[in-house]
Amino acid sequence: MTALTVSLPARARDYQIIIEPGLLSTLGPALAPVLPAGSRALLISDETVYGLYGESALAQLDGAGYQAQRFVIPDGETSKTLSMVESAYDAALKFGLSRRDAIIALGGGVVGDLAGFCAATYYRGTTFVQIPTTLLAQIDSSVGGKTAVNFRTVKNGVGAFYQPARVLIDPAALSTLDARQARAGLAEAAKYALLEISATGDSGLFGFLSVQAEALRHLSSASPATRCELIARCCQIKAEVVAADETERSGARAMLNLGHTFGHALEAAAGYGTLLHGEAVAMGMAMALEMSTQLDLLGAEEARRARALLRALDLPLTPPAGLRAETLLALMTQDKKAHDGRISFVLPVECAGRVRLCDDVPQATALAVVRAALAAR
């Protein structure tokens, strides 16, 4: 078992990320430190994940002395809506859930975002537990307390920072992950790796991903040790950043949005659910690398090696057909990180482990980068 701690000095509160093969079979003991026996637990999941693990999870909760009820949503990004949140509230009220009880997310990033927002706002906050089952959720979205739903064309436009009481990660769940979902998760791992790329040598996560790229491309059959190391390395990076800047005020946490300004626009333009979040982020990172080179922020060798890693992980780097550059630019100006019509980009710079938050990129440059990416098909 690997146990990592997310420390939040400003709130004098820590919580643990538990990474253990087989954890989905021992949920009762894993929950005991944060949820008293006899508590109610509303288990929020999606149709696919509930079909795989839901009945077993409910049985374990019942067996551990909890009163458990389910709320199952349709698969995909289209479920991240305020109307779905209302339906979850209705289920919680009907169940008799109090603020001393818990909402448990069992699923990927969509389930975690939705369930977390419900937990943050139901009776002004109830206990929240994350049980992520996709790679993207296990290494990124389940850690750090960002919860949200989409609003109109704004990705995660309505949300709250609300930390889980505990994150329970079973790497064995990745055995049931399809290749597309696995690649989407690897995009977030690559994002962490690009924060430390150096022209002088490979180390840390970048080196690990480079060496293990072949095994990671076939994640469902990768060894338990490889899965655990990947998850632990990414979670450690995320935990350290969150501890330094929980609510994205100092700018440190904003650095983790590498590729996301482009990516969120791609998701919205393609229609929510068409692109997986990680797929859009991979395409966004490729655009960010191109923008950095055009602005002379990143050298050709570092950019080449960054792109080589993205290709080695078999990530999709070219946007889908049918999108318009002007539409993407307009959507980026609506991004929640934009202000006064200026778009904020996180861009790699010529130094190991550094990126820069740029809000002074000329729109003509942004438009040229987007057009070049769309023309690359």
mmCIF file with all atom_site columns, C-alpha atoms in Angstrom, residues 237-346:
data_model
loop_
_atom_site.group_PDB
_atom_site.id
_atom_site.type_symbol
_atom_site.label_atom_id
_atom_site.label_alt_id
_atom_site.label_comp_id
_atom_site.label_asym_id
_atom_site.label_entity_id
_atom_site.label_seq_id
_atom_site.pdbx_PDB_ins_code
_atom_site.Cartn_x
_atom_site.Cartn_y
_atom_site.Cartn_z
_atom_site.occupancy
_atom_site.B_iso_or_equiv
_atom_site.pdbx_formal_charge
_atom_site.auth_seq_id
_atom_site.auth_comp_id
_atom_site.auth_asym_id
_atom_site.auth_atom_id
_atom_site.pdbx_PDB_model_num
ATOM 1   C CA . ILE A 1 237 ? 3.318   16.156 -7.770  1.00 0.00 ? 237 ILE A CA 1
ATOM 2   C CA . LYS A 1 238 ? -0.340  17.155 -7.606  1.00 0.00 ? 238 LYS A CA 1
ATOM 3   C CA . ALA A 1 239 ? -0.397  16.989 -3.785  1.00 0.00 ? 239 ALA A CA 1
ATOM 4   C CA . GLU A 1 240 ? 2.620   19.270 -3.478  1.00 0.00 ? 240 GLU A CA 1
ATOM 5   C CA . VAL A 1 241 ? 1.139   21.857 -5.843  1.00 0.00 ? 241 VAL A CA 1
ATOM 6   C CA . VAL A 1 242 ? -2.259  21.797 -4.112  1.00 0.00 ? 242 VAL A CA 1
ATOM 7   C CA . ALA A 1 243 ? -0.622  22.225 -0.710  1.00 0.00 ? 243 ALA A CA 1
ATOM 8   C CA . ALA A 1 244 ? 1.186   25.325 -2.000  1.00 0.00 ? 244 ALA A CA 1
ATOM 9   C CA . ASP A 1 245 ? -1.811  26.920 -3.750  1.00 0.00 ? 245 ASP A CA 1
ATOM 10  C CA . GLU A 1 246 ? -5.087  25.205 -2.898  1.00 0.00 ? 246 GLU A CA 1
ATOM 11  C CA . THR A 1 247 ? -7.456  27.700 -4.507  1.00 0.00 ? 247 THR A CA 1
ATOM 12  C CA . GLU A 1 248 ? -5.224  28.859 -7.379  1.00 0.00 ? 248 GLU A CA 1
ATOM 13  C CA . ARG A 1 249 ? -4.459  32.292 -5.932  1.00 0.00 ? 249 ARG A CA 1
ATOM 14  C CA . SER A 1 250 ? -0.671  32.496 -6.096  1.00 0.00 ? 250 SER A CA 1
ATOM 15  C CA . GLY A 1 251 ? -0.370  31.182 -9.633  1.00 0.00 ? 251 GLY A CA 1
ATOM 16  C CA . ALA A 1 252 ? 1.463   27.977 -8.670  1.00 0.00 ? 252 ALA A CA 1
ATOM 17  C CA . ARG A 1 253 ? -1.557  25.745 -9.206  1.00 0.00 ? 253 ARG A CA 1
ATOM 18  C CA . ALA A 1 254 ? -2.465  27.516 -12.431 1.00 0.00 ? 254 ALA A CA 1
ATOM 19  C CA . MET A 1 255 ? 0.689   26.024 -13.922 1.00 0.00 ? 255 MET A CA 1
ATOM 20  C CA . LEU A 1 256 ? -1.089  22.648 -13.968 1.00 0.00 ? 256 LEU A CA 1
ATOM 21  C CA . ASN A 1 257 ? -3.403  24.052 -16.650 1.00 0.00 ? 257 ASN A CA 1
ATOM 22  C CA . LEU A 1 258 ? -0.790  23.424 -19.344 1.00 0.00 ? 258 LEU A CA 1
ATOM 23  C CA . GLY A 1 259 ? -2.745  22.594 -22.515 1.00 0.00 ? 259 GLY A CA 1
ATOM 24  C CA . HIS A 1 260 ? -6.094  23.267 -20.869 1.00 0.00 ? 260 HIS A CA 1
ATOM 25  C CA . THR A 1 261 ? -6.968  26.648 -22.395 1.00 0.00 ? 261 THR A CA 1
ATOM 26  C CA . PHE A 1 262 ? -6.781  25.158 -25.873 1.00 0.00 ? 262 PHE A CA 1
ATOM 27  C CA . GLY A 1 263 ? -8.224  21.858 -24.621 1.00 0.00 ? 263 GLY A CA 1
ATOM 28  C CA . HIS A 1 264 ? -11.349 23.303 -23.015 1.00 0.00 ? 264 HIS A CA 1
ATOM 29  C CA . ALA A 1 265 ? -12.131 25.214 -26.201 1.00 0.00 ? 265 ALA A CA 1
ATOM 30  C CA . LEU A 1 266 ? -11.705 22.050 -28.260 1.00 0.00 ? 266 LEU A CA 1
ATOM 31  C CA . GLU A 1 267 ? -14.090 20.135 -25.977 1.00 0.00 ? 267 GLU A CA 1
ATOM 32  C CA . ALA A 1 268 ? -16.762 22.803 -26.250 1.00 0.00 ? 268 ALA A CA 1
ATOM 33  C CA . ALA A 1 269 ? -16.371 23.334 -30.003 1.00 0.00 ? 269 ALA A CA 1
ATOM 34  C CA . ALA A 1 270 ? -16.500 19.626 -30.773 1.00 0.00 ? 270 ALA A CA 1
ATOM 35  C CA . GLY A 1 271 ? -19.551 19.213 -28.510 1.00 0.00 ? 271 GLY A CA 1
ATOM 36  C CA . TYR A 1 272 ? -19.223 17.931 -24.961 1.00 0.00 ? 272 TYR A CA 1
ATOM 37  C CA . GLY A 1 273 ? -18.748 14.183 -25.028 1.00 0.00 ? 273 GLY A CA 1
ATOM 38  C CA . THR A 1 274 ? -17.147 14.083 -28.487 1.00 0.00 ? 274 THR A CA 1
ATOM 39  C CA . LEU A 1 275 ? -13.609 14.454 -27.162 1.00 0.00 ? 275 LEU A CA 1
ATOM 40  C CA . LEU A 1 276 ? -12.453 13.013 -23.864 1.00 0.00 ? 276 LEU A CA 1
ATOM 41  C CA . HIS A 1 277 ? -10.888 15.621 -21.596 1.00 0.00 ? 277 HIS A CA 1
ATOM 42  C CA . GLY A 1 278 ? -7.450  14.034 -21.808 1.00 0.00 ? 278 GLY A CA 1
ATOM 43  C CA . GLU A 1 279 ? -7.615  13.873 -25.592 1.00 0.00 ? 279 GLU A CA 1
ATOM 44  C CA . ALA A 1 280 ? -8.359  17.595 -25.752 1.00 0.00 ? 280 ALA A CA 1
ATOM 45  C CA . VAL A 1 281 ? -5.543  18.348 -23.286 1.00 0.00 ? 281 VAL A CA 1
ATOM 46  C CA . ALA A 1 282 ? -3.071  16.372 -25.420 1.00 0.00 ? 282 ALA A CA 1
ATOM 47  C CA . MET A 1 283 ? -4.038  18.431 -28.460 1.00 0.00 ? 283 MET A CA 1
ATOM 48  C CA . GLY A 1 284 ? -3.817  21.567 -26.320 1.00 0.00 ? 284 GLY A CA 1
ATOM 49  C CA . MET A 1 285 ? -0.304  20.710 -25.155 1.00 0.00 ? 285 MET A CA 1
ATOM 50  C CA . ALA A 1 286 ? 0.828   20.319 -28.754 1.00 0.00 ? 286 ALA A CA 1
ATOM 51  C CA . MET A 1 287 ? -0.577  23.787 -29.485 1.00 0.00 ? 287 MET A CA 1
ATOM 52  C CA . ALA A 1 288 ? 1.087   25.217 -26.371 1.00 0.00 ? 288 ALA A CA 1
ATOM 53  C CA . LEU A 1 289 ? 4.449   23.831 -27.496 1.00 0.00 ? 289 LEU A CA 1
ATOM 54  C CA . GLU A 1 290 ? 3.971   25.437 -30.914 1.00 0.00 ? 290 GLU A CA 1
ATOM 55  C CA . MET A 1 291 ? 3.017   28.770 -29.350 1.00 0.00 ? 291 MET A CA 1
ATOM 56  C CA . SER A 1 292 ? 6.062   28.677 -27.073 1.00 0.00 ? 292 SER A CA 1
ATOM 57  C CA . THR A 1 293 ? 8.399   28.102 -30.001 1.00 0.00 ? 293 THR A CA 1
ATOM 58  C CA . GLN A 1 294 ? 6.768   30.895 -32.023 1.00 0.00 ? 294 GLN A CA 1
ATOM 59  C CA . LEU A 1 295 ? 7.227   33.273 -29.081 1.00 0.00 ? 295 LEU A CA 1
ATOM 60  C CA . ASP A 1 296 ? 10.846  32.117 -28.560 1.00 0.00 ? 296 ASP A CA 1
ATOM 61  C CA . LEU A 1 297 ? 10.050  30.879 -25.063 1.00 0.00 ? 297 LEU A CA 1
ATOM 62  C CA . LEU A 1 298 ? 11.117  27.299 -25.740 1.00 0.00 ? 298 LEU A CA 1
ATOM 63  C CA . GLY A 1 299 ? 14.079  25.954 -27.669 1.00 0.00 ? 299 GLY A CA 1
ATOM 64  C CA . ALA A 1 300 ? 13.728  23.608 -30.621 1.00 0.00 ? 300 ALA A CA 1
ATOM 65  C CA . GLU A 1 301 ? 15.395  20.679 -28.822 1.00 0.00 ? 301 GLU A CA 1
ATOM 66  C CA . GLU A 1 302 ? 13.146  20.836 -25.758 1.00 0.00 ? 302 GLU A CA 1
ATOM 67  C CA . ALA A 1 303 ? 10.078  21.165 -27.980 1.00 0.00 ? 303 ALA A CA 1
ATOM 68  C CA . ARG A 1 304 ? 11.217  18.203 -30.077 1.00 0.00 ? 304 ARG A CA 1
ATOM 69  C CA . ARG A 1 305 ? 11.710  15.982 -27.041 1.00 0.00 ? 305 ARG A CA 1
ATOM 70  C CA . ALA A 1 306 ? 8.370   17.032 -25.581 1.00 0.00 ? 306 ALA A CA 1
ATOM 71  C CA . ARG A 1 307 ? 6.560   16.132 -28.788 1.00 0.00 ? 307 ARG A CA 1
ATOM 72  C CA . ALA A 1 308 ? 8.489   12.851 -28.947 1.00 0.00 ? 308 ALA A CA 1
ATOM 73  C CA . LEU A 1 309 ? 7.122   11.868 -25.538 1.00 0.00 ? 309 LEU A CA 1
ATOM 74  C CA . LEU A 1 310 ? 3.558   12.735 -26.550 1.00 0.00 ? 310 LEU A CA 1
ATOM 75  C CA . ARG A 1 311 ? 3.917   10.597 -29.671 1.00 0.00 ? 311 ARG A CA 1
ATOM 76  C CA . ALA A 1 312 ? 5.545   7.736  -27.728 1.00 0.00 ? 312 ALA A CA 1
ATOM 77  C CA . LEU A 1 313 ? 2.470   7.622  -25.490 1.00 0.00 ? 313 LEU A CA 1
ATOM 78  C CA . ASP A 1 314 ? 0.270   7.482  -28.613 1.00 0.00 ? 314 ASP A CA 1
ATOM 79  C CA . LEU A 1 315 ? -1.591  10.652 -27.673 1.00 0.00 ? 315 LEU A CA 1
ATOM 80  C CA . PRO A 1 316 ? -3.886  12.358 -30.205 1.00 0.00 ? 316 PRO A CA 1
ATOM 81  C CA . LEU A 1 317 ? -2.264  15.649 -31.188 1.00 0.00 ? 317 LEU A CA 1
ATOM 82  C CA . THR A 1 318 ? -4.397  16.839 -34.110 1.00 0.00 ? 318 THR A CA 1
ATOM 83  C CA . PRO A 1 319 ? -7.872  18.353 -33.567 1.00 0.00 ? 319 PRO A CA 1
ATOM 84  C CA . PRO A 1 320 ? -10.861 16.677 -35.226 1.00 0.00 ? 320 PRO A CA 1
ATOM 85  C CA . ALA A 1 321 ? -12.080 17.862 -38.608 1.00 0.00 ? 321 ALA A CA 1
ATOM 86  C CA . GLY A 1 322 ? -14.808 20.456 -38.971 1.00 0.00 ? 322 GLY A CA 1
ATOM 87  C CA . LEU A 1 323 ? -13.685 22.955 -36.319 1.00 0.00 ? 323 LEU A CA 1
ATOM 88  C CA . ARG A 1 324 ? -13.131 26.641 -37.081 1.00 0.00 ? 324 ARG A CA 1
ATOM 89  C CA . ALA A 1 325 ? -10.193 28.588 -35.699 1.00 0.00 ? 325 ALA A CA 1
ATOM 90  C CA . GLU A 1 326 ? -12.369 31.652 -35.043 1.00 0.00 ? 326 GLU A CA 1
ATOM 91  C CA . THR A 1 327 ? -14.800 29.568 -32.992 1.00 0.00 ? 327 THR A CA 1
ATOM 92  C CA . LEU A 1 328 ? -11.990 28.178 -30.851 1.00 0.00 ? 328 LEU A CA 1
ATOM 93  C CA . LEU A 1 329 ? -10.558 31.645 -30.275 1.00 0.00 ? 329 LEU A CA 1
ATOM 94  C CA . ALA A 1 330 ? -13.968 32.966 -29.197 1.00 0.00 ? 330 ALA A CA 1
ATOM 95  C CA . LEU A 1 331 ? -14.397 30.071 -26.770 1.00 0.00 ? 331 LEU A CA 1
ATOM 96  C CA . MET A 1 332 ? -10.961 30.713 -25.265 1.00 0.00 ? 332 MET A CA 1
ATOM 97  C CA . THR A 1 333 ? -11.966 34.288 -24.483 1.00 0.00 ? 333 THR A CA 1
ATOM 98  C CA . GLN A 1 334 ? -14.863 32.813 -22.437 1.00 0.00 ? 334 GLN A CA 1
ATOM 99  C CA . ASP A 1 335 ? -12.565 30.541 -20.443 1.00 0.00 ? 335 ASP A CA 1
ATOM 100 C CA . LYS A 1 336 ? -12.848 31.131 -16.720 1.00 0.00 ? 336 LYS A CA 1
ATOM 101 C CA . LYS A 1 337 ? -9.163  32.067 -16.565 1.00 0.00 ? 337 LYS A CA 1
ATOM 102 C CA . ALA A 1 338 ? -9.560  34.802 -19.194 1.00 0.00 ? 338 ALA A CA 1
ATOM 103 C CA . HIS A 1 339 ? -10.130 38.388 -18.093 1.00 0.00 ? 339 HIS A CA 1
ATOM 104 C CA . ASP A 1 340 ? -10.883 41.650 -19.876 1.00 0.00 ? 340 ASP A CA 1
ATOM 105 C CA . GLY A 1 341 ? -10.918 39.764 -23.157 1.00 0.00 ? 341 GLY A CA 1
ATOM 106 C CA . ARG A 1 342 ? -7.347  38.535 -22.641 1.00 0.00 ? 342 ARG A CA 1
ATOM 107 C CA . ILE A 1 343 ? -6.711  34.810 -22.857 1.00 0.00 ? 343 ILE A CA 1
ATOM 108 C CA . SER A 1 344 ? -4.436  33.148 -20.300 1.00 0.00 ? 344 SER A CA 1
ATOM 109 C CA . PHE A 1 345 ? -2.091  30.486 -21.628 1.00 0.00 ? 345 PHE A CA 1
ATOM 110 C CA . VAL A 1 346 ? 0.258   28.256 -19.644 1.00 0.00 ? 346 VAL A CA 1
#
